[in-house]
Amino acid sequence: MSQQHNAPGLRAWLGLIVVLGPVLLVSMDGSILFLAMPRISQALMPTADQALWILDGYGFAVGSLLIAFGNLGDRYGRLKLLMIGATVFGIGSALAAFAPNAELLIAARALMGVAGATLLPSALAVLSELFADPRRRAQAIGVFAAAFAAGFAIGPVAGGLVLQRFWWGSVFLVNVPVVALFLLLAPGLLREVRTKRAGRIDALSVVTSALGLLLVIYAVKAAAIEGLSISTVIAGVAGVALLAWFARRQLRLPQPLMDFSLFRDRLFSLAIVTGLLPLAAWSATAYLAGVYLQSVLGLSVLHAALLAIPGAVVLTITCVVTPFVVDRIGKRTTLIVCHFSIAGGLLFLLPTAISGGIGWYVTATVVTGVGYGISFSVVADTAVDAVPVERAGAAGAIAETSNELGNALGIALLGSLAALVFRLQGPGLAPTLDETLHLRDLAPALATEAKTAFVTGLHVVAAVASVLHVVLGVVAVSARRGKMTKRPRTRGRFARTERSVLPRLLLIRHTAKTERSTH
């Protein structure tokens, strides 16, 4: 390998900037609708069930297909898959922007999710080709990780700012010029990356896992919104059976889609749950808070977006500084801080009311932002430390999948819990708050009752999520110190930089496969 190739030049850094475009879009689109949903509800009038699918269909598609598309890129080429994924993502965004009804918007969001699942692992593998020097590569991937985390945080803010001037579909059209610029510049700046011995993709595992999740989520949503029925129970049982069969199949396959044997390690399981639950709590409360600020308190979308900025800033800064904090206090203490800061921050949502609560909301986003930022930074590295080095790639893939599924499942499960509370406590005129408030000749007393029921649902979700984080915090406190430090790392600036990135684990996976293909 030449010295020139080891020292990244202008092409490498320009390539990094180009790659960050799709990465930022994928993470932003997981949260950009949180403040946009009231406007979308007014325009398309989706049912409660459809509103939840508009929100989490994207994250569900990304999470369920992430590992499969990672293997597909190994076989057919990362850059090729990245170009195809970016094209489909742009097409899906345009379709979503001009969707005439809720059904087509759900379909467009699902298409965007499928494309998003191709972008993350492919972008990281292509990035590794640009930076052959390990130190420069670690710095570049640090930027990659910060952009990914920042996208989740600024998504609601960006959506609110765009909606202040344009119609609801504009939150999707912002993706199109970024995708177009990427497709124009990527062929000249990026090179193809593939391995010669890519593992076989078990298509049956992909189908059963996705279908099982789909049926379970549908059953939960339908039960919360409409109550139990024979069809709901059948769907739920069938979904659980498919997921159980999927798990058993993975234990028998020589190259499983998901290595469930890793969950035998208690620390690994704790890390994966830590990756899933904070994203679930954040996505659900961010969505419900967006509705609360606009539909209950009557704030403009711009005002709501500005109120989300402090929490977004804290989350992003925490993500960046967490690796240095870990060097000082260790991963075990950092995980404890993660869970208890989220648990405490969620409790600040409980004093919110239909006549006020802006200060409580901002305080909640700032305090929980500390925990959410930690979860972005430390979870995957903790998961890898819990397993042998040769299984680091599998651990990293599961860790990133847990983040994506947490984002989708939070809205599906906790959002359905809020819908159930509204159905039980509300006036019973319509299944959602926005539908109720837009009923003709609605009496003020009934509007107040509907708003009160929605706020009660927000409180229940915050309380449940807080209790779950307290439980995980207690588990982290009781974890044996030896397990948290069983694989010591090299100290120094490079060690801290390398530890800071969640996507580093997919790079480990890609590098190992590349080394095998060259021997």
PDB file of C-alpha atoms in Angstrom, residues 170-290:
ATOM      1  CA  SER A 170     -41.733  20.347   2.427  1.00  0.00           C
ATOM      2  CA  VAL A 171     -40.226  18.323   5.300  1.00  0.00           C
ATOM      3  CA  PHE A 172     -39.700  15.513   2.781  1.00  0.00           C
ATOM      4  CA  LEU A 173     -38.620  17.663  -0.173  1.00  0.00           C
ATOM      5  CA  VAL A 174     -35.573  18.919   1.757  1.00  0.00           C
ATOM      6  CA  ASN A 175     -34.096  15.453   1.126  1.00  0.00           C
ATOM      7  CA  VAL A 176     -34.214  15.734  -2.647  1.00  0.00           C
ATOM      8  CA  PRO A 177     -31.449  18.325  -3.284  1.00  0.00           C
ATOM      9  CA  VAL A 178     -29.120  16.560  -0.835  1.00  0.00           C
ATOM     10  CA  VAL A 179     -29.679  13.244  -2.616  1.00  0.00           C
ATOM     11  CA  ALA A 180     -29.218  14.879  -6.029  1.00  0.00           C
ATOM     12  CA  LEU A 181     -25.922  16.443  -4.948  1.00  0.00           C
ATOM     13  CA  PHE A 182     -24.729  13.108  -3.569  1.00  0.00           C
ATOM     14  CA  LEU A 183     -25.559  11.264  -6.795  1.00  0.00           C
ATOM     15  CA  LEU A 184     -23.719  13.945  -8.782  1.00  0.00           C
ATOM     16  CA  LEU A 185     -20.503  13.973  -6.707  1.00  0.00           C
ATOM     17  CA  ALA A 186     -20.241  10.437  -5.321  1.00  0.00           C
ATOM     18  CA  PRO A 187     -19.068   8.642  -8.514  1.00  0.00           C
ATOM     19  CA  GLY A 188     -16.045  10.933  -8.783  1.00  0.00           C
ATOM     20  CA  LEU A 189     -15.067  10.946  -5.097  1.00  0.00           C
ATOM     21  CA  LEU A 190     -15.911   7.438  -3.848  1.00  0.00           C
ATOM     22  CA  ARG A 191     -14.699   4.015  -4.933  1.00  0.00           C
ATOM     23  CA  GLU A 192     -16.394   0.624  -4.883  1.00  0.00           C
ATOM     24  CA  VAL A 193     -15.948  -1.563  -1.791  1.00  0.00           C
ATOM     25  CA  ARG A 194     -16.855  -5.257  -1.722  1.00  0.00           C
ATOM     26  CA  THR A 195     -15.572  -8.494  -0.203  1.00  0.00           C
ATOM     27  CA  LYS A 196     -14.835 -11.652  -2.165  1.00  0.00           C
ATOM     28  CA  ARG A 197     -16.234 -13.989   0.455  1.00  0.00           C
ATOM     29  CA  ALA A 198     -19.432 -12.336   1.553  1.00  0.00           C
ATOM     30  CA  GLY A 199     -21.702 -14.482   3.691  1.00  0.00           C
ATOM     31  CA  ARG A 200     -24.921 -15.978   2.382  1.00  0.00           C
ATOM     32  CA  ILE A 201     -28.095 -14.004   3.124  1.00  0.00           C
ATOM     33  CA  ASP A 202     -30.873 -16.122   4.605  1.00  0.00           C
ATOM     34  CA  ALA A 203     -33.916 -14.631   2.882  1.00  0.00           C
ATOM     35  CA  LEU A 204     -36.317 -16.641   5.028  1.00  0.00           C
ATOM     36  CA  SER A 205     -34.882 -15.031   8.178  1.00  0.00           C
ATOM     37  CA  VAL A 206     -35.327 -11.554   6.713  1.00  0.00           C
ATOM     38  CA  VAL A 207     -38.956 -12.228   5.812  1.00  0.00           C
ATOM     39  CA  THR A 208     -39.952 -13.914   9.077  1.00  0.00           C
ATOM     40  CA  SER A 209     -38.340 -11.280  11.304  1.00  0.00           C
ATOM     41  CA  ALA A 210     -39.938  -8.394   9.409  1.00  0.00           C
ATOM     42  CA  LEU A 211     -43.359 -10.076   9.207  1.00  0.00           C
ATOM     43  CA  GLY A 212     -43.264 -11.086  12.868  1.00  0.00           C
ATOM     44  CA  LEU A 213     -42.496  -7.537  13.978  1.00  0.00           C
ATOM     45  CA  LEU A 214     -45.171  -6.181  11.659  1.00  0.00           C
ATOM     46  CA  LEU A 215     -47.871  -8.453  13.103  1.00  0.00           C
ATOM     47  CA  VAL A 216     -46.925  -7.769  16.721  1.00  0.00           C
ATOM     48  CA  ILE A 217     -46.858  -4.006  16.220  1.00  0.00           C
ATOM     49  CA  TYR A 218     -50.175  -4.098  14.368  1.00  0.00           C
ATOM     50  CA  ALA A 219     -51.780  -6.113  17.175  1.00  0.00           C
ATOM     51  CA  VAL A 220     -50.551  -3.691  19.841  1.00  0.00           C
ATOM     52  CA  LYS A 221     -51.760  -0.647  17.930  1.00  0.00           C
ATOM     53  CA  ALA A 222     -55.142  -2.114  17.078  1.00  0.00           C
ATOM     54  CA  ALA A 223     -55.736  -3.238  20.662  1.00  0.00           C
ATOM     55  CA  ALA A 224     -54.857   0.204  22.033  1.00  0.00           C
ATOM     56  CA  ILE A 225     -57.003   2.134  19.564  1.00  0.00           C
ATOM     57  CA  GLU A 226     -59.987  -0.156  18.987  1.00  0.00           C
ATOM     58  CA  GLY A 227     -59.817  -2.699  21.815  1.00  0.00           C
ATOM     59  CA  LEU A 228     -59.237  -6.443  21.677  1.00  0.00           C
ATOM     60  CA  SER A 229     -60.774  -8.447  18.864  1.00  0.00           C
ATOM     61  CA  ILE A 230     -60.330 -11.933  17.442  1.00  0.00           C
ATOM     62  CA  SER A 231     -58.310 -10.625  14.500  1.00  0.00           C
ATOM     63  CA  THR A 232     -56.050  -8.595  16.820  1.00  0.00           C
ATOM     64  CA  VAL A 233     -55.337 -11.601  19.040  1.00  0.00           C
ATOM     65  CA  ILE A 234     -54.653 -13.839  16.036  1.00  0.00           C
ATOM     66  CA  ALA A 235     -52.247 -11.281  14.562  1.00  0.00           C
ATOM     67  CA  GLY A 236     -50.421 -10.897  17.873  1.00  0.00           C
ATOM     68  CA  VAL A 237     -50.071 -14.636  18.470  1.00  0.00           C
ATOM     69  CA  ALA A 238     -48.935 -15.217  14.889  1.00  0.00           C
ATOM     70  CA  GLY A 239     -46.340 -12.427  15.192  1.00  0.00           C
ATOM     71  CA  VAL A 240     -44.919 -13.812  18.443  1.00  0.00           C
ATOM     72  CA  ALA A 241     -44.802 -17.325  16.943  1.00  0.00           C
ATOM     73  CA  LEU A 242     -42.920 -16.051  13.873  1.00  0.00           C
ATOM     74  CA  LEU A 243     -40.383 -14.168  15.998  1.00  0.00           C
ATOM     75  CA  ALA A 244     -39.844 -17.235  18.196  1.00  0.00           C
ATOM     76  CA  TRP A 245     -39.319 -19.391  15.096  1.00  0.00           C
ATOM     77  CA  PHE A 246     -36.939 -16.754  13.717  1.00  0.00           C
ATOM     78  CA  ALA A 247     -34.888 -16.823  16.941  1.00  0.00           C
ATOM     79  CA  ARG A 248     -34.661 -20.642  16.912  1.00  0.00           C
ATOM     80  CA  ARG A 249     -33.615 -20.620  13.267  1.00  0.00           C
ATOM     81  CA  GLN A 250     -30.794 -18.175  14.004  1.00  0.00           C
ATOM     82  CA  LEU A 251     -29.377 -20.541  16.618  1.00  0.00           C
ATOM     83  CA  ARG A 252     -29.118 -23.310  13.991  1.00  0.00           C
ATOM     84  CA  LEU A 253     -27.741 -21.323  11.041  1.00  0.00           C
ATOM     85  CA  PRO A 254     -23.940 -21.285  10.474  1.00  0.00           C
ATOM     86  CA  GLN A 255     -24.203 -17.610   9.411  1.00  0.00           C
ATOM     87  CA  PRO A 256     -27.232 -16.225  11.278  1.00  0.00           C
ATOM     88  CA  LEU A 257     -28.855 -12.930  10.403  1.00  0.00           C
ATOM     89  CA  MET A 258     -28.769 -12.119  14.132  1.00  0.00           C
ATOM     90  CA  ASP A 259     -26.524 -13.980  16.576  1.00  0.00           C
ATOM     91  CA  PHE A 260     -28.841 -14.543  19.552  1.00  0.00           C
ATOM     92  CA  SER A 261     -26.213 -16.516  21.449  1.00  0.00           C
ATOM     93  CA  LEU A 262     -24.583 -13.189  22.303  1.00  0.00           C
ATOM     94  CA  PHE A 263     -27.513 -12.411  24.588  1.00  0.00           C
ATOM     95  CA  ARG A 264     -26.293 -15.073  27.019  1.00  0.00           C
ATOM     96  CA  ASP A 265     -23.882 -12.440  28.284  1.00  0.00           C
ATOM     97  CA  ARG A 266     -25.641 -10.240  30.838  1.00  0.00           C
ATOM     98  CA  LEU A 267     -23.607  -7.137  30.050  1.00  0.00           C
ATOM     99  CA  PHE A 268     -24.233  -7.474  26.317  1.00  0.00           C
ATOM    100  CA  SER A 269     -27.974  -7.784  26.937  1.00  0.00           C
ATOM    101  CA  LEU A 270     -27.891  -4.694  29.161  1.00  0.00           C
ATOM    102  CA  ALA A 271     -26.083  -2.722  26.452  1.00  0.00           C
ATOM    103  CA  ILE A 272     -28.570  -3.718  23.751  1.00  0.00           C
ATOM    104  CA  VAL A 273     -31.565  -2.846  25.935  1.00  0.00           C
ATOM    105  CA  THR A 274     -29.816   0.445  26.707  1.00  0.00           C
ATOM    106  CA  GLY A 275     -29.620   1.059  22.968  1.00  0.00           C
ATOM    107  CA  LEU A 276     -33.305   0.268  22.474  1.00  0.00           C
ATOM    108  CA  LEU A 277     -35.139   1.785  25.457  1.00  0.00           C
ATOM    109  CA  PRO A 278     -33.722   5.354  25.385  1.00  0.00           C
ATOM    110  CA  LEU A 279     -34.588   5.656  21.682  1.00  0.00           C
ATOM    111  CA  ALA A 280     -38.059   4.290  22.415  1.00  0.00           C
ATOM    112  CA  ALA A 281     -38.633   6.792  25.226  1.00  0.00           C
ATOM    113  CA  TRP A 282     -37.203   9.683  23.214  1.00  0.00           C
ATOM    114  CA  SER A 283     -39.199   9.027  20.041  1.00  0.00           C
ATOM    115  CA  ALA A 284     -42.510   8.538  21.877  1.00  0.00           C
ATOM    116  CA  THR A 285     -42.207  11.558  24.177  1.00  0.00           C
ATOM    117  CA  ALA A 286     -40.851  13.798  21.405  1.00  0.00           C
ATOM    118  CA  TYR A 287     -43.831  12.961  19.198  1.00  0.00           C
ATOM    119  CA  LEU A 288     -46.379  13.384  22.007  1.00  0.00           C
ATOM    120  CA  ALA A 289     -44.720  16.604  23.161  1.00  0.00           C
ATOM    121  CA  GLY A 290     -44.928  18.014  19.625  1.00  0.00           C
TER     122      GLY A 290
END
